[in-house]
mmCIF file of C-alpha atoms and ligand atoms in Angstrom:
data_model
loop_
_atom_site.group_PDB
_atom_site.id
_atom_site.type_symbol
_atom_site.label_atom_id
_atom_site.label_comp_id
_atom_site.label_asym_id
_atom_site.label_seq_id
_atom_site.Cartn_x
_atom_site.Cartn_y
_atom_site.Cartn_z
ATOM 1 C CA MET A 1 15.356 6.377 -8.004
ATOM 2 C CA TYR A 2 18.110 5.433 -10.206
ATOM 3 C CA ALA A 3 20.505 5.158 -7.656
ATOM 4 C CA GLN A 4 18.386 2.442 -5.728
ATOM 5 C CA MET A 5 18.015 0.547 -9.330
ATOM 6 C CA ILE A 6 22.277 -0.278 -10.285
ATOM 7 C CA LYS A 7 24.969 -1.430 -7.931
ATOM 8 C CA THR A 8 26.470 1.555 -5.227
ATOM 9 C CA ASP A 9 30.031 0.650 -5.446
ATOM 10 C CA SER A 10 30.070 3.410 -2.539
ATOM 11 C CA ASP A 11 27.765 1.415 -0.310
ATOM 12 C CA HIS A 12 31.110 -1.501 -0.498
ATOM 13 C CA MET A 13 33.836 0.726 -0.095
ATOM 14 C CA LYS A 14 36.154 -1.034 2.397
ATOM 15 C CA GLY A 15 37.673 1.883 4.967
ATOM 16 C CA ALA A 16 41.438 0.578 6.124
ATOM 17 C CA ALA A 17 40.233 -1.581 8.783
ATOM 18 C CA GLU A 18 38.306 -4.004 6.847
ATOM 19 C CA MET A 19 40.676 -4.160 4.026
ATOM 20 C CA SER A 20 43.059 -7.521 3.651
ATOM 21 C CA ALA A 21 46.806 -6.540 4.103
ATOM 22 C CA GLN A 22 47.375 -6.934 0.253
ATOM 23 C CA GLU A 23 44.360 -4.396 -0.692
ATOM 24 C CA ARG A 24 45.647 -1.803 1.606
ATOM 25 C CA ALA A 25 48.800 -2.236 -0.217
ATOM 26 C CA PHE A 26 47.195 -1.502 -3.023
ATOM 27 C CA GLN A 27 45.415 1.665 -1.953
ATOM 28 C CA GLU A 28 48.645 2.239 -0.524
ATOM 29 C CA ARG A 29 50.228 2.457 -4.726
ATOM 30 C CA ILE A 30 47.005 4.096 -6.089
ATOM 31 C CA ASP A 31 47.380 7.410 -3.350
ATOM 32 C CA ARG A 32 51.233 7.221 -3.910
ATOM 33 C CA GLY A 33 50.048 8.009 -7.215
ATOM 34 C CA GLU A 34 51.524 4.864 -8.935
ATOM 35 C CA LYS A 35 50.550 3.239 -12.367
ATOM 36 C CA ILE A 36 48.578 -0.521 -11.900
ATOM 37 C CA GLU A 37 50.276 -2.308 -14.366
ATOM 38 C CA PRO A 38 47.886 -6.009 -16.381
ATOM 39 C CA LYS A 39 50.123 -8.236 -14.946
ATOM 40 C CA GLU A 40 49.660 -6.916 -11.206
ATOM 41 C CA TRP A 41 47.602 -8.348 -8.198
ATOM 42 C CA MET A 42 44.345 -5.590 -8.162
ATOM 43 C CA PRO A 43 40.629 -6.214 -6.179
ATOM 44 C CA GLU A 44 38.467 -7.971 -8.813
ATOM 45 C CA ALA A 45 36.214 -4.689 -8.204
ATOM 46 C CA TYR A 46 38.930 -2.814 -9.668
ATOM 47 C CA ARG A 47 39.082 -4.485 -12.232
ATOM 48 C CA ASN A 48 35.595 -4.945 -13.080
ATOM 49 C CA THR A 49 35.195 -0.949 -11.851
ATOM 50 C CA LEU A 50 37.786 -0.710 -15.331
ATOM 51 C CA ILE A 51 36.033 -2.902 -17.319
ATOM 52 C CA ARG A 52 32.667 -1.098 -16.599
ATOM 53 C CA GLN A 53 33.962 2.045 -17.740
ATOM 54 C CA ILE A 54 36.616 1.584 -20.416
ATOM 55 C CA GLY A 55 33.955 -0.523 -22.219
ATOM 56 C CA GLN A 56 31.498 2.030 -22.397
ATOM 57 C CA HIS A 57 33.810 4.704 -23.305
ATOM 58 C CA ALA A 58 35.315 2.630 -26.173
ATOM 59 C CA HIS A 59 31.464 1.429 -26.640
ATOM 60 C CA SER A 60 30.758 5.333 -26.573
ATOM 61 C CA GLU A 61 33.985 6.397 -29.598
ATOM 62 C CA ILE A 62 32.366 3.446 -31.992
ATOM 63 C CA VAL A 63 28.942 5.129 -31.901
ATOM 64 C CA GLY A 64 29.789 8.668 -31.414
ATOM 65 C CA GLN A 65 30.388 7.215 -35.343
ATOM 66 C CA LEU A 66 27.150 7.342 -36.538
ATOM 67 C CA PRO A 67 25.591 10.688 -36.033
ATOM 68 C CA GLU A 68 28.584 12.196 -37.663
ATOM 69 C CA GLY A 69 29.378 10.138 -40.401
ATOM 70 C CA ASN A 70 25.833 10.429 -41.485
ATOM 71 C CA TRP A 71 26.443 13.804 -42.763
ATOM 72 C CA ILE A 72 30.533 12.614 -44.411
ATOM 73 C CA THR A 73 28.445 13.038 -48.070
ATOM 74 C CA ARG A 74 26.251 15.687 -46.900
ATOM 75 C CA ALA A 75 29.044 18.336 -46.065
ATOM 76 C CA PRO A 76 28.772 21.420 -47.953
ATOM 77 C CA THR A 77 32.486 21.619 -49.272
ATOM 78 C CA LEU A 78 35.248 19.138 -50.629
ATOM 79 C CA GLU A 79 37.448 20.459 -47.492
ATOM 80 C CA ARG A 80 34.361 19.898 -44.397
ATOM 81 C CA LYS A 81 34.322 16.478 -46.344
ATOM 82 C CA ALA A 82 37.707 15.985 -45.585
ATOM 83 C CA ILE A 83 38.143 17.097 -42.375
ATOM 84 C CA LEU A 84 34.815 15.217 -40.835
ATOM 85 C CA LEU A 85 35.839 12.330 -42.591
ATOM 86 C CA ALA A 86 39.284 12.655 -40.356
ATOM 87 C CA LYS A 87 37.963 13.012 -37.541
ATOM 88 C CA VAL A 88 35.380 9.982 -37.569
ATOM 89 C CA GLN A 89 38.307 8.161 -38.444
ATOM 90 C CA ASP A 90 40.060 9.104 -35.646
ATOM 91 C CA GLU A 91 37.057 8.286 -33.050
ATOM 92 C CA ALA A 92 37.134 4.865 -34.561
ATOM 93 C CA GLY A 93 40.948 4.857 -33.079
ATOM 94 C CA HIS A 94 40.015 5.797 -30.436
ATOM 95 C CA GLY A 95 37.543 3.257 -29.742
ATOM 96 C CA LEU A 96 40.594 0.609 -30.899
ATOM 97 C CA TYR A 97 42.632 1.783 -28.624
ATOM 98 C CA LEU A 98 40.561 0.980 -25.569
ATOM 99 C CA TYR A 99 39.167 -2.198 -26.498
ATOM 100 C CA CYS A 100 42.710 -2.695 -26.211
ATOM 101 C CA ALA A 101 43.115 -1.328 -22.635
ATOM 102 C CA ALA A 102 39.910 -3.140 -21.338
ATOM 103 C CA GLU A 103 41.117 -6.620 -23.123
ATOM 104 C CA THR A 104 44.080 -6.096 -20.388
ATOM 105 C CA LEU A 105 42.178 -6.534 -18.047
ATOM 106 C CA GLY A 106 40.479 -10.037 -19.207
ATOM 107 C CA VAL A 107 37.813 -9.202 -20.979
ATOM 108 C CA SER A 108 37.379 -10.159 -24.799
ATOM 109 C CA ARG A 109 36.404 -6.994 -27.463
ATOM 110 C CA ASP A 110 33.250 -10.125 -29.035
ATOM 111 C CA GLU A 111 32.474 -9.891 -24.910
ATOM 112 C CA LEU A 112 31.986 -6.148 -24.747
ATOM 113 C CA LEU A 113 30.455 -6.092 -27.807
ATOM 114 C CA GLU A 114 27.704 -8.132 -27.230
ATOM 115 C CA ARG A 115 27.128 -6.556 -23.702
ATOM 116 C CA LEU A 116 26.709 -3.408 -25.582
ATOM 117 C CA HIS A 117 24.308 -5.128 -28.340
ATOM 118 C CA SER A 118 22.030 -6.858 -25.502
ATOM 119 C CA GLY A 119 21.608 -3.358 -23.617
ATOM 120 C CA LYS A 120 23.528 -4.761 -20.487
ATOM 121 C CA MET A 121 26.452 -2.069 -21.003
ATOM 122 C CA LYS A 122 26.284 1.719 -22.607
ATOM 123 C CA TYR A 123 27.827 4.294 -24.348
ATOM 124 C CA SER A 124 27.530 8.507 -23.613
ATOM 125 C CA SER A 125 24.071 9.191 -23.889
ATOM 126 C CA ILE A 126 24.929 12.282 -26.179
ATOM 127 C CA PHE A 127 24.935 9.973 -28.973
ATOM 128 C CA ASN A 128 20.887 9.002 -28.594
ATOM 129 C CA TYR A 129 20.390 12.620 -30.527
ATOM 130 C CA PRO A 130 19.702 13.387 -33.835
ATOM 131 C CA THR A 131 22.040 15.293 -35.934
ATOM 132 C CA LEU A 132 19.182 17.333 -38.046
ATOM 133 C CA ASN A 133 21.204 20.104 -40.154
ATOM 134 C CA TRP A 134 25.087 20.628 -41.100
ATOM 135 C CA ALA A 135 25.215 23.174 -37.876
ATOM 136 C CA ASP A 136 24.803 20.168 -35.752
ATOM 137 C CA ILE A 137 27.899 18.965 -36.816
ATOM 138 C CA GLY A 138 29.779 22.083 -35.278
ATOM 139 C CA ALA A 139 27.443 21.929 -32.183
ATOM 140 C CA ILE A 140 28.913 17.742 -31.365
ATOM 141 C CA GLY A 141 32.828 18.894 -32.378
ATOM 142 C CA TRP A 142 32.146 21.992 -30.280
ATOM 143 C CA LEU A 143 30.130 21.126 -27.422
ATOM 144 C CA VAL A 144 30.562 17.556 -27.047
ATOM 145 C CA ASP A 145 34.333 16.665 -28.493
ATOM 146 C CA GLY A 146 34.397 20.249 -25.977
ATOM 147 C CA ALA A 147 32.660 18.011 -22.942
ATOM 148 C CA ALA A 148 34.654 14.766 -24.095
ATOM 149 C CA ILE A 149 37.878 17.298 -23.748
ATOM 150 C CA MET A 150 37.318 18.557 -19.740
ATOM 151 C CA ASN A 151 36.166 14.566 -19.192
ATOM 152 C CA GLN A 152 39.582 13.380 -21.010
ATOM 153 C CA VAL A 153 42.096 14.654 -20.348
ATOM 154 C CA PRO A 154 42.010 14.144 -16.422
ATOM 155 C CA LEU A 155 42.165 10.602 -17.483
ATOM 156 C CA GLN A 156 45.726 10.621 -18.590
ATOM 157 C CA ARG A 157 46.164 10.626 -14.752
ATOM 158 C CA THR A 158 44.203 7.974 -14.249
ATOM 159 C CA SER A 159 45.534 4.820 -12.006
ATOM 160 C CA TYR A 160 45.842 2.046 -14.741
ATOM 161 C CA GLY A 161 48.402 2.204 -16.961
ATOM 162 C CA PRO A 162 47.154 1.414 -20.449
ATOM 163 C CA TYR A 163 44.186 3.916 -19.998
ATOM 164 C CA SER A 164 46.263 6.305 -18.974
ATOM 165 C CA ARG A 165 48.558 5.800 -21.872
ATOM 166 C CA ALA A 166 45.577 5.344 -24.210
ATOM 167 C CA MET A 167 44.149 8.880 -23.396
ATOM 168 C CA ILE A 168 47.542 10.560 -23.568
ATOM 169 C CA ARG A 169 47.406 9.397 -27.176
ATOM 170 C CA ILE A 170 43.273 10.295 -27.684
ATOM 171 C CA CYS A 171 43.999 13.376 -25.865
ATOM 172 C CA LYS A 172 46.006 14.895 -28.935
ATOM 173 C CA GLU A 173 43.479 14.630 -30.682
ATOM 174 C CA GLU A 174 41.030 15.857 -29.504
ATOM 175 C CA SER A 175 41.598 19.524 -29.730
ATOM 176 C CA PHE A 176 41.176 19.335 -33.662
ATOM 177 C CA HIS A 177 38.527 17.139 -33.295
ATOM 178 C CA GLN A 178 37.020 20.823 -30.944
ATOM 179 C CA ARG A 179 38.806 23.065 -33.037
ATOM 180 C CA GLN A 180 37.192 21.835 -36.646
ATOM 181 C CA GLY A 181 33.178 22.304 -34.598
ATOM 182 C CA TYR A 182 33.786 25.581 -33.221
ATOM 183 C CA ASP A 183 35.227 26.576 -36.248
ATOM 184 C CA ILE A 184 31.855 25.105 -38.110
ATOM 185 C CA MET A 185 29.765 27.269 -35.184
ATOM 186 C CA THR A 186 32.147 30.589 -36.380
ATOM 187 C CA LYS A 187 31.429 30.323 -39.922
ATOM 188 C CA MET A 188 27.718 29.891 -39.505
ATOM 189 C CA ALA A 189 27.117 32.641 -36.645
ATOM 190 C CA GLN A 190 29.120 34.700 -39.112
ATOM 191 C CA GLY A 191 27.407 33.759 -42.276
ATOM 192 C CA THR A 192 23.772 34.973 -43.320
ATOM 193 C CA PRO A 193 20.414 35.442 -40.760
ATOM 194 C CA ALA A 194 19.307 32.158 -41.515
ATOM 195 C CA GLN A 195 22.831 30.074 -40.750
ATOM 196 C CA LYS A 196 23.243 32.216 -37.733
ATOM 197 C CA ALA A 197 19.544 31.161 -36.983
ATOM 198 C CA MET A 198 21.158 27.231 -37.579
ATOM 199 C CA ALA A 199 23.977 28.095 -34.760
ATOM 200 C CA GLN A 200 21.388 29.037 -32.429
ATOM 201 C CA ASP A 201 19.352 25.883 -33.042
ATOM 202 C CA ALA A 202 21.852 23.339 -33.484
ATOM 203 C CA LEU A 203 23.080 25.329 -29.769
ATOM 204 C CA ASN A 204 19.751 24.803 -28.201
ATOM 205 C CA ARG A 205 19.257 21.519 -28.767
ATOM 206 C CA PHE A 206 22.640 20.376 -28.116
ATOM 207 C CA TRP A 207 23.325 22.117 -24.781
ATOM 208 C CA TYR A 208 21.827 20.344 -21.673
ATOM 209 C CA PRO A 209 22.556 17.054 -24.190
ATOM 210 C CA SER A 210 26.557 18.192 -23.899
ATOM 211 C CA LEU A 211 26.132 19.397 -19.891
ATOM 212 C CA MET A 212 24.448 15.103 -19.001
ATOM 213 C CA MET A 213 27.626 13.930 -20.599
ATOM 214 C CA PHE A 214 29.745 14.248 -17.177
ATOM 215 C CA GLY A 215 27.262 12.368 -15.905
ATOM 216 C CA PRO A 216 24.507 12.450 -13.230
ATOM 217 C CA SER A 217 24.464 15.266 -9.824
ATOM 218 C CA ASP A 218 27.050 14.041 -8.035
ATOM 219 C CA LYS A 219 24.747 13.188 -5.039
ATOM 220 C CA ASP A 220 23.276 10.746 -7.453
ATOM 221 C CA SER A 221 26.393 8.999 -8.573
ATOM 222 C CA VAL A 222 26.974 5.803 -7.408
ATOM 223 C CA HIS A 223 30.119 5.121 -8.908
ATOM 224 C CA SER A 224 32.194 8.534 -7.794
ATOM 225 C CA ALA A 225 33.189 8.111 -4.630
ATOM 226 C CA GLN A 226 34.467 4.181 -5.477
ATOM 227 C CA SER A 227 36.289 5.152 -8.600
ATOM 228 C CA MET A 228 38.353 8.570 -7.279
ATOM 229 C CA ALA A 229 39.206 5.941 -4.182
ATOM 230 C CA TRP A 230 41.529 4.237 -6.909
ATOM 231 C CA LYS A 231 41.719 7.330 -9.034
ATOM 232 C CA ILE A 232 40.040 5.596 -12.891
ATOM 233 C CA LYS A 233 37.931 9.262 -11.525
ATOM 234 C CA ILE A 234 39.785 12.359 -11.036
ATOM 235 C CA ASN A 235 37.338 14.650 -10.428
ATOM 236 C CA THR A 236 33.119 14.223 -9.635
ATOM 237 C CA ASN A 237 30.924 14.906 -12.143
ATOM 238 C CA ASP A 238 29.579 18.138 -11.035
ATOM 239 C CA GLU A 239 33.184 19.566 -10.646
ATOM 240 C CA LEU A 240 33.946 18.820 -14.502
ATOM 241 C CA ARG A 241 30.349 19.885 -15.639
ATOM 242 C CA GLN A 242 31.067 23.636 -13.827
ATOM 243 C CA LYS A 243 34.117 24.050 -15.615
ATOM 244 C CA PHE A 244 32.567 22.881 -19.015
ATOM 245 C CA VAL A 245 29.982 25.612 -18.396
ATOM 246 C CA ASP A 246 32.892 28.424 -17.320
ATOM 247 C CA GLN A 247 35.112 27.562 -20.583
ATOM 248 C CA THR A 248 32.225 27.684 -22.693
ATOM 249 C CA VAL A 249 29.769 30.743 -22.104
ATOM 250 C CA PRO A 250 32.658 33.303 -23.400
ATOM 251 C CA GLN A 251 33.393 30.751 -26.837
ATOM 252 C CA ALA A 252 28.982 31.456 -27.192
ATOM 253 C CA LYS A 253 29.672 35.032 -26.231
ATOM 254 C CA TYR A 254 32.129 35.491 -29.148
ATOM 255 C CA LEU A 255 29.523 33.506 -31.527
ATOM 256 C CA GLY A 256 26.864 36.404 -30.692
ATOM 257 C CA LEU A 257 25.044 33.163 -29.745
ATOM 258 C CA THR A 258 22.859 32.950 -26.626
ATOM 259 C CA ILE A 259 23.122 29.580 -24.153
ATOM 260 C CA PRO A 260 19.351 28.563 -23.887
ATOM 261 C CA ASP A 261 19.439 28.803 -20.045
ATOM 262 C CA ASP A 262 17.406 31.944 -18.440
ATOM 263 C CA LYS A 263 19.528 31.157 -15.484
ATOM 264 C CA LEU A 264 23.342 31.429 -16.628
ATOM 265 C CA SER A 265 24.681 34.176 -14.947
ATOM 266 C CA TRP A 266 28.540 35.062 -13.053
ATOM 267 C CA ASN A 267 28.310 34.055 -9.305
ATOM 268 C CA GLU A 268 31.933 36.422 -8.272
ATOM 269 C CA ALA A 269 31.328 34.232 -4.697
ATOM 270 C CA LYS A 270 32.250 31.487 -6.029
ATOM 271 C CA GLY A 271 34.464 31.961 -9.402
ATOM 272 C CA GLY A 272 32.093 30.667 -11.345
ATOM 273 C CA HIS A 273 28.786 29.894 -13.460
ATOM 274 C CA ASP A 274 25.019 29.185 -11.744
ATOM 275 C CA PHE A 275 23.323 27.158 -14.735
ATOM 276 C CA SER A 276 20.952 25.292 -14.867
ATOM 277 C CA GLU A 277 20.778 21.262 -14.607
ATOM 278 C CA PRO A 278 19.749 19.322 -17.432
ATOM 279 C CA ASP A 279 16.472 17.536 -16.932
ATOM 280 C CA TRP A 280 17.510 13.951 -15.552
ATOM 281 C CA ALA A 281 14.534 12.385 -15.524
ATOM 282 C CA GLU A 282 15.088 12.972 -19.069
ATOM 283 C CA PHE A 283 18.555 11.716 -18.664
ATOM 284 C CA PHE A 284 17.698 8.657 -16.854
ATOM 285 C CA GLU A 285 14.986 8.579 -20.310
ATOM 286 C CA VAL A 286 17.577 8.540 -22.280
ATOM 287 C CA LEU A 287 19.924 5.273 -20.457
ATOM 288 C CA ALA A 288 16.691 3.493 -19.997
ATOM 289 C CA GLY A 289 17.253 3.800 -23.547
ATOM 290 C CA ASN A 290 14.309 5.424 -24.579
ATOM 291 C CA GLY A 291 16.067 8.773 -26.201
ATOM 292 C CA PRO A 292 15.124 10.151 -29.834
ATOM 293 C CA CYS A 293 17.492 8.007 -31.636
ATOM 294 C CA ASN A 294 18.531 4.601 -28.988
ATOM 295 C CA LYS A 295 17.190 2.181 -31.256
ATOM 296 C CA GLU A 296 18.767 3.490 -34.340
ATOM 297 C CA ARG A 297 22.006 3.549 -33.012
ATOM 298 C CA LEU A 298 21.750 -0.138 -31.166
ATOM 299 C CA GLY A 299 20.115 -1.131 -34.419
ATOM 300 C CA ALA A 300 22.769 0.402 -36.708
ATOM 301 C CA ARG A 301 25.781 -2.058 -34.337
ATOM 302 C CA VAL A 302 24.042 -5.125 -34.596
ATOM 303 C CA LYS A 303 23.932 -4.839 -38.403
ATOM 304 C CA ALA A 304 27.080 -3.935 -38.281
ATOM 305 C CA TRP A 305 28.158 -7.127 -36.391
ATOM 306 C CA ASP A 306 25.594 -9.276 -37.781
ATOM 307 C CA ASP A 307 27.169 -7.904 -41.454
ATOM 308 C CA GLY A 308 30.499 -8.616 -40.737
ATOM 309 C CA ALA A 309 29.930 -12.339 -39.531
ATOM 310 C CA TRP A 310 31.236 -13.846 -42.404
ATOM 311 C CA PHE A 311 34.752 -11.371 -42.212
ATOM 312 C CA ARG A 312 35.360 -12.796 -38.638
ATOM 313 C CA ASP A 313 34.337 -16.199 -39.542
ATOM 314 C CA GLY A 314 37.179 -16.139 -42.658
ATOM 315 C CA LEU A 315 39.767 -14.960 -40.219
ATOM 316 C CA THR A 316 39.176 -17.758 -38.120
ATOM 317 C CA ALA A 317 39.058 -20.546 -40.421
ATOM 318 C CA HIS A 318 41.987 -19.150 -41.407
ATOM 319 C CA ALA A 319 43.856 -18.936 -38.018
ATOM 320 C CA GLN A 320 42.647 -22.585 -37.455
ATOM 321 C CA LYS A 321 44.285 -23.616 -40.291
ATOM 322 C CA LYS A 322 47.292 -22.242 -40.376
ATOM 323 C CA GLN A 323 47.133 -23.376 -36.830
ATOM 324 C CA ALA A 324 46.277 -26.801 -37.882
ATOM 325 C CA ARG A 325 49.903 -26.990 -39.719
ATOM 326 C CA LYS A 326 51.551 -25.894 -37.441
ATOM 327 C CA ALA A 327 50.285 -28.818 -34.924
ATOM 328 C CA VAL A 328 51.814 -31.469 -38.054
ATOM 329 C CA ALA A 329 55.035 -30.069 -39.229
HETATM 330 N N1 3HC B 401 25.691 8.645 -20.567
HETATM 331 C C1 3HC B 401 26.112 7.272 -20.420
HETATM 332 N N2 3HC B 401 25.743 6.763 -18.524
HETATM 333 C C2 3HC B 401 26.402 7.391 -18.193
HETATM 334 C C3 3HC B 401 26.343 8.978 -18.253
HETATM 335 C C4 3HC B 401 25.943 9.068 -19.574
HETATM 336 N N3 3HC B 401 26.738 10.651 -19.874
HETATM 337 N N4 3HC B 401 27.673 9.449 -17.159
HETATM 338 C C5 3HC B 401 26.718 8.056 -16.139
HETATM 339 N N5 3HC B 401 25.786 7.197 -16.948
HETATM 340 C C6 3HC B 401 25.467 5.806 -15.968
HETATM 341 C C7 3HC B 401 27.261 5.282 -15.833
HETATM 342 O O1 3HC B 401 27.860 4.730 -16.839
HETATM 343 C C8 3HC B 401 26.287 4.265 -14.252
HETATM 344 O O2 3HC B 401 25.540 3.025 -14.527
HETATM 345 P P1 3HC B 401 26.663 2.304 -15.044
HETATM 346 O O3 3HC B 401 26.590 1.658 -13.889
HETATM 347 O O4 3HC B 401 25.310 0.903 -15.673
HETATM 348 O O5 3HC B 401 27.992 2.214 -16.178
HETATM 349 C C9 3HC B 401 25.387 5.522 -13.891
HETATM 350 O O6 3HC B 401 24.456 5.583 -15.108
HETATM 351 C C10 3HC B 401 25.639 6.075 -12.635
HETATM 352 O O7 3HC B 401 26.587 7.179 -13.155
HETATM 353 P P2 3HC B 401 27.990 7.418 -12.027
HETATM 354 O O8 3HC B 401 28.830 8.955 -12.308
HETATM 355 O O9 3HC B 401 28.395 6.742 -10.550
HETATM 356 O O10 3HC B 401 29.343 6.816 -12.849
HETATM 357 P P3 3HC B 401 30.426 7.320 -13.700
HETATM 358 O O11 3HC B 401 31.367 7.605 -12.115
HETATM 359 O O12 3HC B 401 30.740 6.078 -14.373
HETATM 360 O O13 3HC B 401 30.499 8.550 -14.555
HETATM 361 C C11 3HC B 401 32.025 8.607 -16.999
HETATM 362 C C12 3HC B 401 30.252 8.485 -15.649
HETATM 363 C C13 3HC B 401 31.626 10.370 -16.346
HETATM 364 C C14 3HC B 401 30.489 8.932 -18.809
HETATM 365 C C15 3HC B 401 32.623 8.007 -16.259
HETATM 366 O O14 3HC B 401 32.027 6.921 -15.917
HETATM 367 C C16 3HC B 401 33.670 8.225 -17.060
HETATM 368 O O15 3HC B 401 34.823 9.479 -17.031
HETATM 369 N N6 3HC B 401 34.175 7.797 -18.198
HETATM 370 C C17 3HC B 401 34.943 7.765 -19.396
HETATM 371 C C18 3HC B 401 34.873 8.634 -20.147
HETATM 372 C C19 3HC B 401 33.552 8.573 -20.896
HETATM 373 O O16 3HC B 401 33.251 7.858 -21.338
HETATM 374 N N7 3HC B 401 33.426 9.100 -21.669
HETATM 375 C C20 3HC B 401 32.048 9.917 -23.133
HETATM 376 C C21 3HC B 401 32.381 9.750 -23.589
HETATM 377 S S1 3HC B 401 33.427 9.872 -24.713
HETATM 378 C C22 3HC B 401 33.295 10.817 -26.436
HETATM 379 O O17 3HC B 401 32.296 11.460 -25.835
HETATM 380 C C23 3HC B 401 33.911 10.465 -27.792
HETATM 381 C C24 3HC B 401 34.229 11.702 -27.849
HETATM 382 O O18 3HC B 401 35.148 11.219 -29.152
HETATM 383 C C25 3HC B 401 33.318 12.500 -28.849
#
């Protein structure tokens, strides 16, 4: 259903025989593991896929600050407040690295933000779920940043130079994000029965939305085949989801918490866990803008853009005045 709704890259994938000599030479560079740099020739479709993926990745970092930012003033201790403040600031920096990487492809930040605000570009579905209490901040660090690490570590080897270098810098900070979340969950799981119940409730609410972060199942992924041929994507959605589940199950066990999936079991033959898929109808509803917090999140971003207009106009006026002075000097 959804796959028919959007352009399917994989349908337009060219075999070697259909490629021009330039496209074949480009693909051979990718196959040799070479990095593609901004000023080098690249197929327009490669450029556009990168703008789409890097732009949406950057939007995810910026929008992702909202659910956690909500709890900075409500953190239970000064130490937790300082940690969360540092994490949320890191996410802003990740967004900046990624917007800068996207700009090397010839798209402006204003254009990317206009596409976000108008709904033409996405951000990660996970950020359309509410953070109801402090345990949710622990679950976000543990599960959401844990899933982000699973998805971002392979992207350090992506074929586009600026994206790969941005990922290397970002991944250095992500492990702190996950550790601080897991530390919150540990304190609560080992705390009072009420605190442990809050931690279990947060796990129940964030488990399936975290699995959705890896994208639709491979059969519904419209970009994977082409993105993997270009090493824009290194693993399939299902591969990374499986790795995330296998890594997270023992962590939940250590906490004494139960993953909300009665189908979850170790499958010796496959060397991994069998688990229930997320509700894909819910996933596509959230992507269509009908999640619990879509309107609030996008509204907050559009308001921030509007409220910052005076500052952007001031900078532009100053730059134009400087330019005019230079021209007459
Ligand atoms: N949320 C929103 N949209 C999603 C999605 C999700 N969880 N998963 C897939 N989609 C969208 C895709 O963008 C695509 O729509 P589009 O054509 O309009 O862009 C459509 O669903 C089909 O999905 P595909 O699997 O075909 O798309 P991709 O090949 O792009 O795979 C992806 C999706 C795995 C998210 C890939 O784009 C990717 O790896 N992106 C880079 C990493 C990233 O963006 N991570 C998001 C989280 S960042 C984060 O969590 C910040 C951390 O600090 C907390």
